[in-house]
Structures are given as structure tokens and as C-alpha cells.
Coordinates of C-alpha atoms in Angstrom, one line a residue:
X1 CA 19.9 28.6 10.7
X2 CA 18.8 25.2 11.9
X3 CA 18.7 22.2 9.4
X4 CA 17.1 19.0 10.8
X5 CA 18.1 15.6 9.6
X6 CA 16.1 12.6 9.9
X7 CA 18.5 9.9 11.1
X8 CA 16.4 7.2 11.0
X9 CA 15.5 7.1 7.2
X10 CA 17.6 5.4 4.7
X11 CA 18.8 1.9 3.8
X12 CA 21.9 2.3 5.6
X13 CA 20.2 4.5 8.4
X14 CA 21.2 5.1 11.2
X15 CA 25.0 4.5 10.7
X16 CA 25.6 6.2 7.3
X17 CA 23.3 9.2 8.3
X18 CA 25.3 9.9 11.4
X19 CA 28.6 9.6 9.7
X20 CA 27.3 11.9 7.0
X21 CA 26.4 14.6 9.8
X22 CA 29.5 14.3 11.3
X23 CA 31.5 15.0 8.0
X24 CA 29.1 18.0 7.4
X25 CA 29.4 19.4 11.3
X26 CA 33.2 19.8 11.1
X27 CA 33.0 22.3 8.5
X28 CA 29.7 24.3 8.7
X29 CA 29.0 27.9 8.6
X30 CA 29.0 29.7 12.1
X31 CA 25.4 30.3 12.1
X32 CA 24.2 26.7 10.9
X33 CA 23.5 24.3 13.6
X34 CA 21.9 20.9 12.6
X35 CA 19.2 19.4 14.6
X36 CA 19.3 15.2 14.5
X37 CA 15.9 13.5 14.9
X38 CA 15.7 10.1 15.9
X39 CA 16.2 7.7 18.7
X40 CA 18.6 9.4 21.1
X41 CA 20.4 6.6 22.5
X42 CA 21.3 5.4 19.1
X43 CA 22.6 8.7 17.8
X44 CA 24.6 9.2 21.2
X45 CA 25.5 5.8 20.9
X46 CA 27.2 6.3 17.0
X47 CA 28.5 10.1 17.3
X48 CA 31.5 9.0 19.2
X49 CA 32.5 6.6 16.4
X50 CA 32.7 9.4 14.0
X51 CA 34.0 11.9 15.4
X52 CA 36.8 12.7 18.6
X53 CA 35.5 16.2 19.4
X54 CA 32.2 17.3 20.9
X55 CA 30.1 19.2 18.4
X56 CA 28.4 22.1 19.7
X57 CA 26.5 22.8 16.7
X58 CA 24.5 19.6 16.7
X59 CA 21.1 19.3 18.5
X60 CA 19.3 15.9 19.0
X61 CA 15.4 15.6 19.1
X62 CA 14.1 12.2 20.3
X63 CA 11.7 10.7 18.1
X64 CA 11.0 7.0 19.1
X65 CA 9.2 5.5 16.1
X66 CA 10.7 5.0 12.6
X67 CA 8.7 4.8 9.1
X68 CA 10.1 1.8 7.1
X69 CA 10.9 2.2 3.7
X70 CA 8.2 0.1 2.4
X71 CA 5.2 1.3 4.4
X72 CA 2.1 3.0 3.1
X73 CA 3.0 6.9 3.2
X74 CA -0.1 8.4 4.5
X75 CA -0.9 5.3 7.1
X76 CA 2.3 5.4 8.6
X77 CA 2.3 9.0 9.2
X78 CA -0.8 8.9 11.0
X79 CA -0.2 6.0 12.7
X80 CA 3.1 7.1 13.8
X81 CA 3.1 11.1 14.8
X82 CA 6.1 10.2 16.8
X83 CA 8.2 9.1 14.2
X84 CA 11.2 10.9 12.7
X85 CA 9.5 12.0 9.7
X86 CA 6.3 13.0 11.8
X87 CA 8.4 15.1 14.3
X88 CA 10.6 16.8 11.4
X89 CA 7.6 18.0 9.5
X90 CA 6.2 18.9 13.1
X91 CA 9.2 21.2 13.9
X92 CA 9.4 22.3 10.1
X93 CA 5.6 23.6 10.6
X94 CA 6.4 25.3 13.8
X95 CA 9.4 27.2 12.1
X96 CA 11.5 25.6 15.0
X97 CA 13.9 24.7 12.1
X98 CA 14.5 26.1 8.6
X99 CA 15.1 22.8 6.3
X100 CA 14.1 19.0 6.8
X101 CA 15.8 16.3 5.1
X102 CA 15.8 12.7 4.9
X103 CA 16.9 9.8 2.9
X104 CA 13.6 7.7 4.2
X105 CA 10.3 6.9 2.9
X106 CA 9.9 9.3 -0.2
X107 CA 6.4 8.9 -0.3
X108 CA 6.3 9.9 3.4
X109 CA 8.2 12.9 2.9
X110 CA 5.9 14.0 0.2
X111 CA 2.8 13.5 1.8
X112 CA 4.3 15.1 5.0
X113 CA 5.2 18.3 3.2
X114 CA 1.6 18.5 1.9
X115 CA -0.3 17.7 5.0
X116 CA 2.0 19.8 7.3
X117 CA 3.7 22.9 5.4
X118 CA 1.3 22.4 2.6
X119 CA 1.1 23.9 -0.8
X120 CA 2.0 27.4 -1.9
X121 CA -1.1 28.9 -2.5
X122 CA -1.7 29.0 -6.6
X123 CA 0.5 25.7 -6.8
X124 CA -1.5 22.7 -8.3
X125 CA 1.2 20.1 -7.5
X126 CA 4.3 20.7 -5.8
X127 CA 7.1 18.5 -7.6
X128 CA 10.2 17.0 -6.9
X129 CA 13.4 18.8 -8.6
X130 CA 16.6 17.1 -9.9
X131 CA 19.9 18.4 -10.9
X132 CA 21.2 17.7 -14.1
X133 CA 25.1 18.3 -14.7
X134 CA 25.8 20.8 -17.7
X135 CA 28.9 20.3 -19.9
X136 CA 29.5 24.1 -19.5
X137 CA 29.3 24.0 -15.8
X138 CA 26.8 23.7 -13.4
X139 CA 23.1 22.2 -13.2
X140 CA 20.2 22.3 -15.0
X141 CA 16.6 21.9 -12.8
X142 CA 14.6 19.0 -14.1
X143 CA 11.1 18.9 -12.9
X144 CA 9.2 16.7 -11.8
X145 CA 11.3 13.6 -11.2
X146 CA 8.7 11.5 -9.6
X147 CA 5.8 13.3 -7.7
X148 CA 3.5 13.4 -10.4
X149 CA 3.5 10.4 -12.8
X150 CA 0.4 11.7 -14.6
X151 CA 0.1 15.6 -15.5
X152 CA -2.2 17.9 -17.1
X153 CA -0.7 20.7 -19.7
X154 CA -1.3 23.6 -17.0
X155 CA 0.9 21.8 -14.5
X156 CA 3.7 21.1 -16.8
X157 CA 3.3 25.0 -17.4
X158 CA 3.4 25.8 -13.8
X159 CA 6.6 23.5 -13.4
X160 CA 8.2 25.9 -15.8
X161 CA 7.4 28.8 -13.8
X162 CA 7.9 27.6 -10.5
X163 CA 11.4 25.9 -12.0
X164 CA 12.5 29.4 -13.3
X165 CA 12.0 31.1 -10.2
X166 CA 14.1 28.4 -8.3
X167 CA 16.8 28.4 -10.6
X168 CA 17.0 32.2 -10.6
X169 CA 17.0 32.1 -6.8
X170 CA 19.0 28.9 -6.1
X171 CA 21.9 29.4 -8.8
X172 CA 21.6 33.2 -9.6
X173 CA 20.5 32.8 -13.3
X174 CA 19.1 36.1 -14.3
X175 CA 16.6 34.8 -17.2
X176 CA 16.6 31.0 -16.9
X177 CA 15.9 29.1 -20.2
X178 CA 13.0 27.2 -19.9
X179 CA 12.5 24.1 -22.1
X180 CA 9.9 21.0 -22.6
X181 CA 11.2 17.5 -22.7
X182 CA 9.9 16.1 -25.8
X183 CA 10.2 13.4 -28.5
X184 CA 11.3 16.3 -31.2
X185 CA 12.1 20.0 -31.2
X186 CA 9.4 20.9 -33.4
X187 CA 6.7 22.5 -32.1
X188 CA 4.2 20.1 -33.3
X189 CA 5.7 17.2 -31.8
X190 CA 4.8 14.9 -29.0
X191 CA 1.6 13.7 -27.1
X192 CA -1.5 15.9 -26.9
X193 CA -0.4 16.8 -23.3
X194 CA 3.2 17.9 -24.5
X195 CA 1.6 20.0 -27.5
X196 CA -0.9 21.9 -25.1
X197 CA 1.9 22.4 -22.4
X198 CA 4.0 23.8 -25.3
X199 CA 1.6 26.6 -26.1
X200 CA 1.0 27.4 -22.8
X201 CA 4.8 27.7 -22.0
X202 CA 5.1 29.9 -25.1
X203 CA 2.2 32.1 -23.9
X204 CA 3.6 32.6 -20.5
X205 CA 5.0 36.1 -19.9
X206 CA 6.7 35.0 -16.6
X207 CA 9.5 32.7 -18.5
X208 CA 12.1 32.5 -21.0
X209 CA 10.7 29.6 -23.3
X210 CA 13.3 28.3 -25.4
X211 CA 10.9 25.4 -27.0
X212 CA 11.7 21.5 -27.0
X213 CA 14.4 19.7 -26.3
X214 CA 15.0 15.9 -26.8
X215 CA 16.7 13.2 -24.2
X216 CA 19.8 13.5 -26.0
X217 CA 20.0 17.4 -25.5
X218 CA 19.8 16.8 -21.3
X219 CA 23.6 17.5 -20.7
X220 CA 24.6 20.2 -23.3
X221 CA 23.4 23.4 -22.0
X222 CA 20.3 23.6 -23.8
X223 CA 18.0 24.7 -20.7
X224 CA 18.4 26.0 -17.3
X225 CA 15.0 24.2 -16.4
X226 CA 13.9 21.0 -18.1
X227 CA 10.0 20.6 -17.8
X228 CA 8.5 16.8 -17.7
X229 CA 6.2 14.7 -15.9
X230 CA 7.5 12.7 -12.9
X231 CA 7.4 9.6 -14.7
X232 CA 9.8 10.5 -17.7
X233 CA 11.5 12.9 -15.7
X234 CA 12.1 10.0 -13.3
X235 CA 13.2 7.6 -15.8
X236 CA 15.5 10.3 -17.6
X237 CA 17.1 11.1 -14.1
X238 CA 17.9 7.3 -13.1
X239 CA 19.4 6.5 -16.3
X240 CA 21.4 9.7 -16.2
X241 CA 22.5 8.7 -12.5
X242 CA 23.4 5.2 -13.8
X243 CA 26.1 6.6 -16.2
X244 CA 28.4 6.8 -13.3
X245 CA 28.1 3.2 -12.1
X246 CA 28.5 2.3 -15.5
X247 CA 31.8 4.1 -15.9
X248 CA 33.1 3.1 -12.3
X249 CA 32.4 -0.5 -13.8
X250 CA 34.3 0.2 -16.8
X251 CA 37.3 1.8 -15.2
X252 CA 36.5 5.2 -16.5
X253 CA 37.5 8.4 -14.7
X254 CA 35.7 11.9 -15.9
X255 CA 35.1 14.8 -14.2
X256 CA 32.0 15.5 -15.7
X257 CA 31.0 12.2 -15.3
X258 CA 31.6 11.9 -11.9
X259 CA 28.9 14.6 -11.5
X260 CA 25.9 12.3 -12.6
X261 CA 27.0 10.1 -9.3
X262 CA 23.9 11.0 -7.2
X263 CA 26.0 11.7 -4.2
X264 CA 27.6 14.6 -5.6
X265 CA 24.2 16.9 -5.0
X266 CA 22.8 14.4 -2.3
X267 CA 19.1 15.3 -2.5
X268 CA 16.4 16.6 -4.2
X269 CA 14.2 19.4 -3.1
X270 CA 10.1 19.3 -3.1
X271 CA 9.4 22.5 -4.8
X272 CA 5.9 24.1 -4.4
X273 CA 5.6 23.8 -0.7
X274 CA 5.6 26.6 2.0
X275 CA 9.3 25.3 3.3
X276 CA 12.3 23.6 2.7
X277 CA 12.1 20.0 2.3
X278 CA 15.0 17.8 0.7
X279 CA 14.7 14.1 -0.2
X280 CA 17.7 12.1 -0.6
X281 CA 18.3 8.6 -2.2
X282 CA 17.4 5.7 0.1
X283 CA 20.8 4.5 -0.5
X284 CA 22.3 7.3 0.5
X285 CA 26.1 7.1 1.6
X286 CA 27.5 9.2 4.6
X287 CA 29.0 11.6 1.5
X288 CA 25.9 12.2 -0.2
X289 CA 24.3 12.7 3.3
X290 CA 26.7 15.4 3.8
X291 CA 26.2 17.1 0.7
X292 CA 22.5 16.8 1.1
X293 CA 23.1 19.2 4.3
X294 CA 24.8 21.5 2.1
X295 CA 22.0 21.7 -0.5
X296 CA 19.7 22.5 2.5
X297 CA 22.1 25.4 3.6
X298 CA 22.1 26.7 0.1
X299 CA 18.1 26.5 -0.5
X300 CA 17.2 28.2 2.8
X301 CA 20.0 31.1 1.8
X302 CA 17.9 31.3 -1.5
X303 CA 14.4 31.9 0.2
X304 CA 13.3 30.1 -2.9
X305 CA 9.8 28.9 -1.8
X306 CA 9.0 32.5 -0.5
X307 CA 9.9 33.9 -4.0
X308 CA 7.9 31.4 -5.8
X309 CA 4.9 32.3 -3.6
X310 CA 5.6 36.1 -4.5
X311 CA 5.6 35.3 -8.3
X312 CA 2.1 33.3 -8.0
X313 CA 0.4 36.0 -5.9

């Protein structure tokens, strides 16, 4: 298994990315190799700072250009094919790597996935999934958390279906509970889009739909899959992440609240494309990068995207 990592993407790249890679490389399964994509001279200079031993499970692929965080995604990808993101997607498309991870330009990662490995046939809009810790243990999958700010009811219903397959494949949940994020638990609550999505989810024979949940249900084991549009999902997810920063400022330490720290999972997969793509926070630390690599390994092992394709076929 080969996991490709964009070394040049992120607010604290390349140092934090290389440090996170070194942390991950010391405890990888024997069949996993890390492919570091970026400026070779930079990578070779930084690696000795974070590891005293030569790492046989690391390979370097040179990519001279860098897509900056503020660049226009489509324009940057077309003008910089030799960027670390461009090269990463080329390797993924050619199946030279099994997953591609980056803390770089989120828009470029999303556009790159759509134009290289493309959406799974039948998927209306690929989405970004986030992991919401649950009081009973484990995580619920929330989708979308930012790729599609405006969603039609049919898209939300499909998020429920592909999210259910993803949760089953990745977390081993036999019959995932799918819920729609709404402003009330009653069937008739919410916007016209939410009401229409509710009916489609209710009628779907592919999922175990348990109805609406509200924002205050997020952490309380009400669902395994939480369906929402990317605007609402992004706001809720980032509010959840802020809990950790708030508790630290208040001097509070709690095992569950620590799981709301973005570093604990390390990244978010793009669900609905023909391959494994993981997007990390731009502010990712070395620990976040280490955990992002772990998430990528689990996603490859789950074969979730092929299972989604089989469901839709």
C-alpha cells in the first residue's frame, strides 16, 4: 500500500508535514510505504531533523511548484501541473499510489479529485465527510461539511446513501443509523429542501433512516450518519472543533472533549470519487498529519469507494 502526502501544502508546510510524516513512518504497518511529494531538496534537508535513522518506507517524488492557499483552484491546477497537488493526483489517477493526502488548498484538492479520478458514476456531487465524536464511543460521519453549500433534496438523500456505505465499510457498523440535520425532530420541520429530503430519505430502501436530529443531538449517539448541506455542516463542524480550543483556554481537561480537537482524526475524506483523497486542515500540526496518514490507511483498507460504486450500480 502506498500513501502519498503533499509536503508543500498547509500553513506550516513543509516543516510540520515532514515532522508528521516522520512520526507516522516509525510505526507503519510493514506493507505501507509513504510517498512524499514536493521539492526534493527541501524534503531531504528536513527529514534528518526529525528522524535519526534512514527510513526505508519513505519514497520522494519531486514536484517543483506549489499551489498556494489563496490561489484559484482551477486556474492553479491548469497553470501548475508540476505542483505537489497536481503530481499527487497524477499518481493517484495512474494507480501508482492508493491514497493522496494534503493540508493544502482545499479547493484545489476538490477540483483535482473531480478532474482526475472523477466522481463515481451515479454520484451527483461528491462531498467532504467529517467525523463527529460520540459520547458512547466512536464517531458519526457528517456529510457534507463544505464542498456543496447549496444542495437539492436529491443530493441530500444521496449523501445519506453513500454515507451509510462509508460508515459500514470504514467503521464496521452493520446497519448505520442515518439522520437528517434539521431545526426540529418533527417530520414537517425545516426548509422546503429539508422537508423534501426527509421524504426521499424516508422512502429509500438502501438506508436505515431514523428521522431528524437537531444541533444539540450531535454528540449524543442519535445517529451514525448525519446528513446536511455543506454550509450548515461546515458551520456545525467548526463550532464543534472550537470546543477543544475553548476548554484548553479555560484549563479544562476531558477525554471526550479532547476528541473534538481537529488533530485527533487529522483529516476529512472526499466521498463519492473514484479513489482515496484525504483533506487536512490548513493549520495542521505534525500530530494532525500523523493521524491523517492513519486515516488514509484505514480508508484504503475499507475499500469504501468501490463499495459505494457497487451500491450505485
